Tab-separated table of C-alpha atoms and ligand atoms in Angstrom:
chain	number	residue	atom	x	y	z
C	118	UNK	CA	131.351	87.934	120.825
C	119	UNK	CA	128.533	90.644	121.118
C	120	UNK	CA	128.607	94.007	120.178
C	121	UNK	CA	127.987	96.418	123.317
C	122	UNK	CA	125.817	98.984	121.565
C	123	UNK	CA	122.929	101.495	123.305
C	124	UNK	CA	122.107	103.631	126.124
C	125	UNK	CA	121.380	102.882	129.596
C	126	UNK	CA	118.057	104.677	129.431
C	127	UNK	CA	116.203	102.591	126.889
C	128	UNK	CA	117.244	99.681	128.587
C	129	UNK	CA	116.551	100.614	132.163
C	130	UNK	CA	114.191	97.990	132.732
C	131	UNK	CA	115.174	95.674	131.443
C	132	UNK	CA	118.945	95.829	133.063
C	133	UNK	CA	117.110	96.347	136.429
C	134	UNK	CA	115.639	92.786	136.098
C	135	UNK	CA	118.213	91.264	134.383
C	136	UNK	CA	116.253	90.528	131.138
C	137	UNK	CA	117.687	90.332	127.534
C	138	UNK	CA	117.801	93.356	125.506
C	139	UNK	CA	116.321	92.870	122.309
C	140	UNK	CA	115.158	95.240	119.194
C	141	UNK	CA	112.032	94.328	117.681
C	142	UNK	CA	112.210	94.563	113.934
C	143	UNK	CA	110.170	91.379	113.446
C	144	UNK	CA	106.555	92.782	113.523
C	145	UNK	CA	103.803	92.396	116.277
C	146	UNK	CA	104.950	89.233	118.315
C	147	UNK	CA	103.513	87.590	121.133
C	148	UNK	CA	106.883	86.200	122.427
C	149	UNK	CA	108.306	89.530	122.786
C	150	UNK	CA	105.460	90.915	124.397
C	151	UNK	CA	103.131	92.186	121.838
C	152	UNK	CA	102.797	96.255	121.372
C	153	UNK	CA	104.583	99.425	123.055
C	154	UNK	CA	101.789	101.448	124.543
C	155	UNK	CA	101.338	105.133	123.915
C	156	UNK	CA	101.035	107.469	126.820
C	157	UNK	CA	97.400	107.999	126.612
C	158	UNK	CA	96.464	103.931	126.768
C	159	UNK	CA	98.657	103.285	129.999
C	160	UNK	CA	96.809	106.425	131.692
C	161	UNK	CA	93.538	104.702	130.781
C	162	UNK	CA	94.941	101.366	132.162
C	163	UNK	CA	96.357	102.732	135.103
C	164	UNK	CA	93.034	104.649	135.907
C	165	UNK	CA	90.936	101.972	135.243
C	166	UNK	CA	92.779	99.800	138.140
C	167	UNK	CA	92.247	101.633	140.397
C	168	UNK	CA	88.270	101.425	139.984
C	169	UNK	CA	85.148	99.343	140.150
C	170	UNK	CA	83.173	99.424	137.257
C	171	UNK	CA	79.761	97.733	135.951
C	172	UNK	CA	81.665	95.453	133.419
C	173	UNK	CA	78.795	95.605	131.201
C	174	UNK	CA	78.529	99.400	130.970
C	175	UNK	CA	82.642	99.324	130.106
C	176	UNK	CA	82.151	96.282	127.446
C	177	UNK	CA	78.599	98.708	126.164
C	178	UNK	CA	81.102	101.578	125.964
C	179	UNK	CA	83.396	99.707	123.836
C	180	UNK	CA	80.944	98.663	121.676
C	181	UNK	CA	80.397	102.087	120.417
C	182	UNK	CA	84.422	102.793	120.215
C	183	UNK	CA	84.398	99.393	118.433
C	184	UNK	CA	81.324	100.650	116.169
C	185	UNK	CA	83.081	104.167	115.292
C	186	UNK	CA	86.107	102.376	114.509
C	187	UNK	CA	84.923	99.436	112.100
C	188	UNK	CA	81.405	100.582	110.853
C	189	UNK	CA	80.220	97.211	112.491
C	190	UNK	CA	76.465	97.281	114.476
C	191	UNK	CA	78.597	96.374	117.611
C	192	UNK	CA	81.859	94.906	119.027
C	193	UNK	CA	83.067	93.753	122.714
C	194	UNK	CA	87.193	92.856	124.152
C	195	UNK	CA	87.975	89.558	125.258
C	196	UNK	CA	91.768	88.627	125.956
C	197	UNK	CA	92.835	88.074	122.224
C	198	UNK	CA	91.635	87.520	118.771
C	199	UNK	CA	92.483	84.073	119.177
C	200	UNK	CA	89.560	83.802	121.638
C	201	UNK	CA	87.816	85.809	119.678
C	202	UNK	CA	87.423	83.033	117.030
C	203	UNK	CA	86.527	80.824	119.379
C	204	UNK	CA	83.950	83.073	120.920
C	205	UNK	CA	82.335	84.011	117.771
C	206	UNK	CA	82.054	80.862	116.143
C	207	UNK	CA	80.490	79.089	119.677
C	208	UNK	CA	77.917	82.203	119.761
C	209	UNK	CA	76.801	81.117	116.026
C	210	UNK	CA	76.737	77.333	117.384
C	211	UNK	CA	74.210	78.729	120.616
C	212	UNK	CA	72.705	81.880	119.471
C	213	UNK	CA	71.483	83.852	122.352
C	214	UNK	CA	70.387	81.104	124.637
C	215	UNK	CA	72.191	80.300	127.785
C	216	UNK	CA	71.377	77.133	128.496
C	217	UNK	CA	72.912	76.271	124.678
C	218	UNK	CA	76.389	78.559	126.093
C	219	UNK	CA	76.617	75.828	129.264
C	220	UNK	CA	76.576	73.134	127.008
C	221	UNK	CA	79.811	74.206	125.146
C	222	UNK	CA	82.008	72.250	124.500
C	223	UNK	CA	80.680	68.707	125.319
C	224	UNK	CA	77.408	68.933	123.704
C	225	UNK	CA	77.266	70.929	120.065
C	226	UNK	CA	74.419	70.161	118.773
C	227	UNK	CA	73.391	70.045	115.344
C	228	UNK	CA	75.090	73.287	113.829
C	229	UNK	CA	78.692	72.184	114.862
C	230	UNK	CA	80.838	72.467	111.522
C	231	UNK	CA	83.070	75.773	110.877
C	232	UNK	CA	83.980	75.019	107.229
C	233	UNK	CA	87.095	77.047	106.082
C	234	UNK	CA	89.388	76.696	103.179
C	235	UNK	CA	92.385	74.081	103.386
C	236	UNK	CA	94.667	76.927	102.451
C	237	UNK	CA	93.293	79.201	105.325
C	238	UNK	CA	93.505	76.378	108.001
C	239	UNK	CA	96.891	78.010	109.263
C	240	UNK	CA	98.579	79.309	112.703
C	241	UNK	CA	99.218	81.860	114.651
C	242	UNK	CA	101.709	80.702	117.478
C	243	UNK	CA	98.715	78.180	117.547
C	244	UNK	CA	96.725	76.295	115.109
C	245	UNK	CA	93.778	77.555	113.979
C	246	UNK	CA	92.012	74.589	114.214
C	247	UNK	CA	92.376	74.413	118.026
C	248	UNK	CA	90.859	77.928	118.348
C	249	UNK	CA	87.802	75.961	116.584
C	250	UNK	CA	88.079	72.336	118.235
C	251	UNK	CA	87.788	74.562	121.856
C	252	UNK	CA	84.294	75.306	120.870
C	253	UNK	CA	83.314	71.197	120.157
C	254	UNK	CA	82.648	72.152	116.585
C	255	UNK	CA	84.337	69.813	114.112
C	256	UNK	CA	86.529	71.543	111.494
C	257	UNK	CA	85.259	71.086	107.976
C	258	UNK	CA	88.057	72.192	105.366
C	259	UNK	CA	86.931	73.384	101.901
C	260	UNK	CA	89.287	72.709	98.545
C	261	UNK	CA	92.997	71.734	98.254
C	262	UNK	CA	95.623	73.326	99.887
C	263	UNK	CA	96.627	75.822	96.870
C	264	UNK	CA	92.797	75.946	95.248
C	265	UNK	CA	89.686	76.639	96.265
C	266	UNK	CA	86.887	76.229	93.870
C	267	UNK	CA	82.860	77.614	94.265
C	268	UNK	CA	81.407	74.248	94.031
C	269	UNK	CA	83.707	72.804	97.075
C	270	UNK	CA	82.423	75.506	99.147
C	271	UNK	CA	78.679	75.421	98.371
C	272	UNK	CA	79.318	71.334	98.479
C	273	UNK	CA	80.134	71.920	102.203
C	274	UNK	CA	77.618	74.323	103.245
C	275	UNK	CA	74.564	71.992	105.040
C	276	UNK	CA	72.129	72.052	108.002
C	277	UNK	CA	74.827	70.931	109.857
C	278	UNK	CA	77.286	74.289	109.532
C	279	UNK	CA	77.442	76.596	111.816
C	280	UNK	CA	79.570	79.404	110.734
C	281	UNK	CA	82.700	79.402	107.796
C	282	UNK	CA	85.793	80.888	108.934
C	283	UNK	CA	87.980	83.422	107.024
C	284	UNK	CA	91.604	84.190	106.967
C	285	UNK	CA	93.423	87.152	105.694
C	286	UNK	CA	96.938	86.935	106.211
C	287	UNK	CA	100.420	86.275	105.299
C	288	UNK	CA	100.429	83.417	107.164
C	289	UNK	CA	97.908	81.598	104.758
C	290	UNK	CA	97.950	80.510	101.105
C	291	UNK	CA	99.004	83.670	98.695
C	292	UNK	CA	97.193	81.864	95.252
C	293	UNK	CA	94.227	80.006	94.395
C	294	UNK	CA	92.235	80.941	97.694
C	295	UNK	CA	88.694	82.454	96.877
C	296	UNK	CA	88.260	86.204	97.767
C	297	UNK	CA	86.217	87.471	100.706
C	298	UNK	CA	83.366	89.052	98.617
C	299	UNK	CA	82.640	85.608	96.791
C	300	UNK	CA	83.318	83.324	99.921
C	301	UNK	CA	80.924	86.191	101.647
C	302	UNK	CA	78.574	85.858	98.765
C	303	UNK	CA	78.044	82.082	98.675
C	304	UNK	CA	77.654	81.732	102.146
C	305	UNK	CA	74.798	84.476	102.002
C	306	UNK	CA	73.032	82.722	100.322
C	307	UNK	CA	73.262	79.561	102.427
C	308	UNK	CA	72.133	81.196	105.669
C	309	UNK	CA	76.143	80.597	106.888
C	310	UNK	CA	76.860	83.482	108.973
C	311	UNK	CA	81.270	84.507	108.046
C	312	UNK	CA	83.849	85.172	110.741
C	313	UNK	CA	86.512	86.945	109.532
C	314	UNK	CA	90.258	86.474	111.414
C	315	UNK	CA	91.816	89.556	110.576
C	316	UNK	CA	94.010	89.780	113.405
C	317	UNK	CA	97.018	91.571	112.064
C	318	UNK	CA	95.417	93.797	109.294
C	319	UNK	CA	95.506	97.553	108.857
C	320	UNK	CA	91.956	97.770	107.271
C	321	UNK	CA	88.993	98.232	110.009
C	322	UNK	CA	86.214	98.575	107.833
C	323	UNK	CA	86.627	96.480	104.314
C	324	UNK	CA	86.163	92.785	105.713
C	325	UNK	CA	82.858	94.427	107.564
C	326	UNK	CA	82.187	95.842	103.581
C	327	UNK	CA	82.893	92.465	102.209
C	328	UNK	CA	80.101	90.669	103.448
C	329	UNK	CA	81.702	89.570	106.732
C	330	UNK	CA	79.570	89.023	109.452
C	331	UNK	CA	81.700	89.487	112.606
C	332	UNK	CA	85.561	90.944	112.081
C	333	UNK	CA	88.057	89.946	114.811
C	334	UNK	CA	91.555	92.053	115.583
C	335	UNK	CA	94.055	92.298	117.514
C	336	UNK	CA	94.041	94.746	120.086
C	337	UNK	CA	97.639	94.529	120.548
C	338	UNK	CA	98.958	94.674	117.141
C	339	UNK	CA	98.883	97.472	114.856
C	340	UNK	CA	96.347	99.434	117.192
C	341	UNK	CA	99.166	99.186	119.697
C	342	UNK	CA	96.533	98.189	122.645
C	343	UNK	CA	97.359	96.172	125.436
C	344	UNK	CA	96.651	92.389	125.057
C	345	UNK	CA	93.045	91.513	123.326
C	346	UNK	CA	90.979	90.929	120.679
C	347	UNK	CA	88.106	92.814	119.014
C	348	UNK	CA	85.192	91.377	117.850
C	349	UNK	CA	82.946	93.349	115.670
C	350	UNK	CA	79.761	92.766	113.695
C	351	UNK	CA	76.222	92.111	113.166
C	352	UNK	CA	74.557	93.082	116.815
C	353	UNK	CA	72.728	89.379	117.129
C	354	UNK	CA	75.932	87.091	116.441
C	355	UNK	CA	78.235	90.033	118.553
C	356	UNK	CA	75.978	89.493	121.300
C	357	UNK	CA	75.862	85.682	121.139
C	358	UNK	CA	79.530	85.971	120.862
C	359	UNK	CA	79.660	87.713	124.260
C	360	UNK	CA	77.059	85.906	125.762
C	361	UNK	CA	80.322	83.234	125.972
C	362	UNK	CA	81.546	84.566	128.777
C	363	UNK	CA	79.260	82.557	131.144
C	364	UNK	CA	80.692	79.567	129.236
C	365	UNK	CA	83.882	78.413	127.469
C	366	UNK	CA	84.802	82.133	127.555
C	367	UNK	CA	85.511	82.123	131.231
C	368	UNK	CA	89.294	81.170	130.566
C	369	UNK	CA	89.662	83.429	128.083
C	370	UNK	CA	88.564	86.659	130.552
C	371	UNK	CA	89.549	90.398	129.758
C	372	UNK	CA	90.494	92.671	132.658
C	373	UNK	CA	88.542	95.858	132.821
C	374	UNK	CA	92.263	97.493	132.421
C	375	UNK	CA	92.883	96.060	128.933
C	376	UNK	CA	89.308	97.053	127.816
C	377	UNK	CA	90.116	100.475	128.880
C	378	UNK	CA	93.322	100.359	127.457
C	379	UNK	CA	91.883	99.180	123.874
C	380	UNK	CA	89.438	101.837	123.689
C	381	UNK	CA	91.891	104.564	124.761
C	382	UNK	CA	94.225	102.880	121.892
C	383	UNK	CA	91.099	102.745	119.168
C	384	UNK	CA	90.658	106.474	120.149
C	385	UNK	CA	94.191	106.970	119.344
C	386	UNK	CA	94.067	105.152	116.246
C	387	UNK	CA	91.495	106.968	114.618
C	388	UNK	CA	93.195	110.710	115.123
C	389	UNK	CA	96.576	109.214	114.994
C	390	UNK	CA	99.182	110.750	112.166
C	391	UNK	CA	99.475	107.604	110.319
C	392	UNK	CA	101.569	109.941	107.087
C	393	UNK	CA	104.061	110.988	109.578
C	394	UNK	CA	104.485	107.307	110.947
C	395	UNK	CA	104.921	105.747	107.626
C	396	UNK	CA	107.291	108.496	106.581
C	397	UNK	CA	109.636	107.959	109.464
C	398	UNK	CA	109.538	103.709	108.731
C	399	UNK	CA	110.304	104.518	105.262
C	400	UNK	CA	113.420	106.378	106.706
C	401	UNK	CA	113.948	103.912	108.860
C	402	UNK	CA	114.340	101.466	105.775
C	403	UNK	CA	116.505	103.473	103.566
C	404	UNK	CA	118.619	104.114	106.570
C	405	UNK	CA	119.325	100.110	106.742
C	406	UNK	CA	119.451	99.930	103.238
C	407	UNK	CA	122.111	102.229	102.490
C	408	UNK	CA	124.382	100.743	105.798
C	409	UNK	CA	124.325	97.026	103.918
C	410	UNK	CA	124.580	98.163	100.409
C	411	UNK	CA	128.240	97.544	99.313
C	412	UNK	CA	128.405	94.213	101.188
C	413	UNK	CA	129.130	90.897	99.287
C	414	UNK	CA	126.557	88.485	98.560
C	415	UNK	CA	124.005	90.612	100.031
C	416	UNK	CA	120.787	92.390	97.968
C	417	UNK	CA	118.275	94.657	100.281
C	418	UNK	CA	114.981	95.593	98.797
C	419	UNK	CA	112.241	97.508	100.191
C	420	UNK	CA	109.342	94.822	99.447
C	421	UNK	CA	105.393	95.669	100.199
C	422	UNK	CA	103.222	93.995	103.077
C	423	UNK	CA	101.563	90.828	101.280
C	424	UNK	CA	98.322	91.858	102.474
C	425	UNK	CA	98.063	95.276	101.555
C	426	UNK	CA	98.701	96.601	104.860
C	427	UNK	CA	100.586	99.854	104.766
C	428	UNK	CA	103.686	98.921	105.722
C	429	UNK	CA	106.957	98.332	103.681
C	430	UNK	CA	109.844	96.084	104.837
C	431	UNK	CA	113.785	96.064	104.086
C	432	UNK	CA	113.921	92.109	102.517
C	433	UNK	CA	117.846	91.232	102.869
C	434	UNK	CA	118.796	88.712	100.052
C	435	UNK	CA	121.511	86.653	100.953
C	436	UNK	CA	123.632	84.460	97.864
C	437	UNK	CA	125.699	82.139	100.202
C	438	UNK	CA	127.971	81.347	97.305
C	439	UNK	CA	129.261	85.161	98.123
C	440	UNK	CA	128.467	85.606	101.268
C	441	UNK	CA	129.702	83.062	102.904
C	442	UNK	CA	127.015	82.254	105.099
C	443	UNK	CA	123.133	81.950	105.068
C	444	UNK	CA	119.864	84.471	105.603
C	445	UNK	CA	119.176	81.398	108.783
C	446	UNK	CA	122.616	81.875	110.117
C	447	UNK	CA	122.333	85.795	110.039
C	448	UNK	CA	119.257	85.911	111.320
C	449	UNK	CA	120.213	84.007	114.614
C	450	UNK	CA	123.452	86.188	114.594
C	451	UNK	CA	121.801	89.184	114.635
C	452	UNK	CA	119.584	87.642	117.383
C	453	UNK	CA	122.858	87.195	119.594
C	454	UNK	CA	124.052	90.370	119.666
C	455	UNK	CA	123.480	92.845	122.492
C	456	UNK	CA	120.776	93.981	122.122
C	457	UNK	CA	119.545	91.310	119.957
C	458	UNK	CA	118.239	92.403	117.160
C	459	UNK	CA	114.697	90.434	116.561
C	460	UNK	CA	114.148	90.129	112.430
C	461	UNK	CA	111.603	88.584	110.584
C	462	UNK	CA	112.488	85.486	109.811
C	463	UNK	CA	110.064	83.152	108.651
C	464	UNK	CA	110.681	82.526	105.360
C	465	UNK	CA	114.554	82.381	105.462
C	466	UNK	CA	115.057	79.196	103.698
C	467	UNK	CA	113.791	81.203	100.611
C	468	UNK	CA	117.604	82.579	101.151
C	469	UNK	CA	116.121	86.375	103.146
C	470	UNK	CA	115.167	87.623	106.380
C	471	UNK	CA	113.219	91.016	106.361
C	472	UNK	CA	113.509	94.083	108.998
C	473	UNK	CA	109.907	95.545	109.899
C	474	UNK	CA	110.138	98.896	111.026
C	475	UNK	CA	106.211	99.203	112.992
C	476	UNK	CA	107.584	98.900	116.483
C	477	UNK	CA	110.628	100.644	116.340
C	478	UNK	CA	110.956	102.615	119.522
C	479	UNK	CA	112.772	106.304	119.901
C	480	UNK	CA	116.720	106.116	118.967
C	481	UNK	CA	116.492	102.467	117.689
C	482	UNK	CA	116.844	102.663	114.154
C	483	UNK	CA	120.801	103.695	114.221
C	484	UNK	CA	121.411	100.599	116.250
C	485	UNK	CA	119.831	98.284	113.915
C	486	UNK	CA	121.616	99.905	111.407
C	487	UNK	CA	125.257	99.569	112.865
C	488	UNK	CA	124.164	96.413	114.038
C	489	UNK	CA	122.928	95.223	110.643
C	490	UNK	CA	126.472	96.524	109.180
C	491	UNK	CA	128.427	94.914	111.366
C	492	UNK	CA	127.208	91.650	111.451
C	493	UNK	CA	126.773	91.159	107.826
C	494	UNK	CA	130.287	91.934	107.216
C	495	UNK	CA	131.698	89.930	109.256
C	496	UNK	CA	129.649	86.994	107.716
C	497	UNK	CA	131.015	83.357	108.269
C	498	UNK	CA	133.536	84.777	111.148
C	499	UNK	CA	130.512	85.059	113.198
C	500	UNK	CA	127.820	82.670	111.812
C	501	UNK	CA	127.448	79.149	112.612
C	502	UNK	CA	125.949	77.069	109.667
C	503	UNK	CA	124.888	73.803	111.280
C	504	UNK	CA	121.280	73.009	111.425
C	505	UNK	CA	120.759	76.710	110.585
C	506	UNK	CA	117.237	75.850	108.750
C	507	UNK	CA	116.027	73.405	111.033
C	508	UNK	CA	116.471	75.632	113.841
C	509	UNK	CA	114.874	78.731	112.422
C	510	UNK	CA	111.407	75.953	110.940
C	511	UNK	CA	111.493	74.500	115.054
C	512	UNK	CA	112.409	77.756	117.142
C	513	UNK	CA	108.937	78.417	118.417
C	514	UNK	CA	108.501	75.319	120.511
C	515	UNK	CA	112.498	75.692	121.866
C	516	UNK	CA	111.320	78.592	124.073
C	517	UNK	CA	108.778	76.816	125.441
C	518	UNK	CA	110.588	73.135	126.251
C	519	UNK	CA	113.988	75.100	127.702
C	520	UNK	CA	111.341	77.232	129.842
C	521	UNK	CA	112.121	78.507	132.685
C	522	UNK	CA	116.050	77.562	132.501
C	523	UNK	CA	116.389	80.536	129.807
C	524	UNK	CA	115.565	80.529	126.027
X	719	LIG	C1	98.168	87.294	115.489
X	719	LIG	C2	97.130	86.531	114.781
X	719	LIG	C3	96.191	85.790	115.483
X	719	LIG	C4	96.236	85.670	116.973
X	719	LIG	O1	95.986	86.888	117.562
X	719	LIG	P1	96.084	87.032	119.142
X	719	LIG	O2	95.355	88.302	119.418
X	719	LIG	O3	97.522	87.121	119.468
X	719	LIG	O4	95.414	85.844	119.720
X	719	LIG	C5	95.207	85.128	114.790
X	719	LIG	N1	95.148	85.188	113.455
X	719	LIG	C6	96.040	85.886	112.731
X	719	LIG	C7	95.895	85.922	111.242
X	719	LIG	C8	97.065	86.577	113.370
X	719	LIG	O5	97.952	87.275	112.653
């Protein structure tokens, strides 16, 4: 039985096309669409359709946003940072020549290894190793899953790499992994050129700082662009990068709308209030907090991001001995109210879930928080244990298989 909670006029669209309403405290999420926009990036979108422009002279222009931004030489938009892996690493495989771009992905050549640590060799919604395998380079992982050690990395690096790949996030292994600066350091002085994936990460400048050669983003994520990915770095690889376009790049095209749209929301970014954002999360959290505090069996902590991002989250503990019921079974409970509300859930067989608070839009916060309330306490009455963990490690592919007769 769902709670009816909300007002019409956050949900307006959504009722007028008959989709779900859902709350998004799970972070930046490509199945629920991504980022919000602010005002001044769907005026630059919506302007920008309505125009030709010289493609070049738009992806030139954000270059320089991308430049003032990251410190990088330059930068261009393609249609995620997941193509921007795969862009980057093929423009280290073909430098600047064409001919080399058409030959992507049947014929390599010699420098077709991206070597990468075994810990880093994670995903996204996809693997990471596809992002590579779309380029015809071979994947070459460094170490053991939980250590990486100098040697193995300097073992791998030969005539036959072109480029080693770098991960920083939460989704990849938290110990034994070497830092950028060495990684950056070692590679240096092989000739490898470093791509750094640092899709989801706060920091625009240190990965640049570290020794990185190219740094890819999200455009959509904490920038709150539309849908793409920035690639910024050294001028030569950046423009062998874009140069990918007239190849395996095609498929992965960027509308001249979203380019406008992610320099309007870099531009934003970089005279944005970002005290008076994290003030109002961290009200947010204490707001949830205090709702679920007398309930049995459950602990709430404010935790930090895992990668230093500037971001705190509410991590709900649940003891099922007192409780009743699991963090898995909650988690899909709260997602089955109305509006769902959408929690980060990834690592519930630890026994949590965590509420993010980054895309919380006008008004929301109250409903999570009565929401919250009222489905923890009613605990096993309105949980359903079986198969809880299975279904929260498999429920990215259900969407997917049950598409389009509803998820
Ligand atoms: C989100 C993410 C990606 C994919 O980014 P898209 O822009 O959605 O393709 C890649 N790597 C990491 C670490 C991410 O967090």
């Amino acid at each position: 039985m769902a709670k009816q909670v909300g007002e019409c006029t956050m949900w307006c669209w959504h009722d007028r096309n008959g989709f779900s309403r859902i709350i998004n405290v799970s972070g930046t999420m490509t199945g629920l669409g991504s980022s919000v926009t602010a005002q001044s990036v769907c005026d630059a979108m919506c302007d920008a359709t309505q125009c030709f422009v010289n493609m070049h002279e738009l992806q030139a222009r954000a270059s320089d946003t991308i430049a003032q931004l990251t410190g990088a030489e330059a930068g261009f938009l393609t249609a995620s940072a997941g193509a921007g892996i795969s862009l980057s690493i093929a423009g280290c495989m073909t430098g600047l020549s064409p001919a080399r771009v058409e030959f992507l992905p049947t014929r390599p050549g010699v420098k077709s290894e991206v070597v990468i640590q075994l810990g880093h060799l994670c995903g996204y919604g996809a693997p990471i190793e596809t992002a590579i395998a779309l380029t015809g380079a071979t994947t070459r992982p460094v170490g053991q899953s939980t250590l990486t050690m100098d040697h193995q990395l300097e073992g791998a690096l030969c005539e036959r790499t072109a480029a080693a790949l770098y991960v920083v996030s939460h989704h990849v292994v938290h110990y034994g992994q070497m830092p950028l600066d060495r990684f950056a350091g070692i590679c240096r002085n092989a000739g490898v050129p470093v791509i750094v994936d640092a899709a989801s990460e706060y920091d625009l400048k240190g990965f640049l700082k570290a020794g990185a050669d190219i740094a890819i983003y999200s455009a959509h994520k904490f920038l709150g662009g539309p849908t793409g990915g920035i690639v910024a770095g050294s001028r030569g690889l950046v423009h062998a990068a874009y140069l990918q376009n007239m190849g395996i790049g095609r498929g992965m095209k960027i509308g001249k709308e979203s380019i406008a749209g992610a320099i309007a929301a870099m531009e934003d970014w970089l005279i944005r209030d970002h005290d008076a954002i994290r003030q109002e999360e961290e009200e947010a959290l204490a707001l949830w907090q205090a709702a679920i505090l007398d309930i049995p069996g459950i602990q709430a902590n404010i935790v930090p991001d895992p990668t230093d991002n500037p971001l705190s989250r509410l991590q709900v503990n649940v003891d099922p001995a007192l409780a009743g019921t699991t963090a898995a079974a909650f988690s899909r409970a709260l997602a089955q109210q109305d509006p769902a509300i959408l929690v980060r859930s990834h690592e519930v067989e630890l026994g949590y879930f965590q509420l993010d608070p980054c895309n919380l839009l006008p008004e929301q916060a109250q409903i999570v928080a009565d929401t919250l309330q009222y489905v923890l306490r009613a605990g096993p009455e309105i949980t359903e244990l079986s198969g809880d963990l299975e279904r929260a490690r498999n429920g990215g592919v259900d969407g997917y298989l049950s598409w389009p007769g509803g998820g």
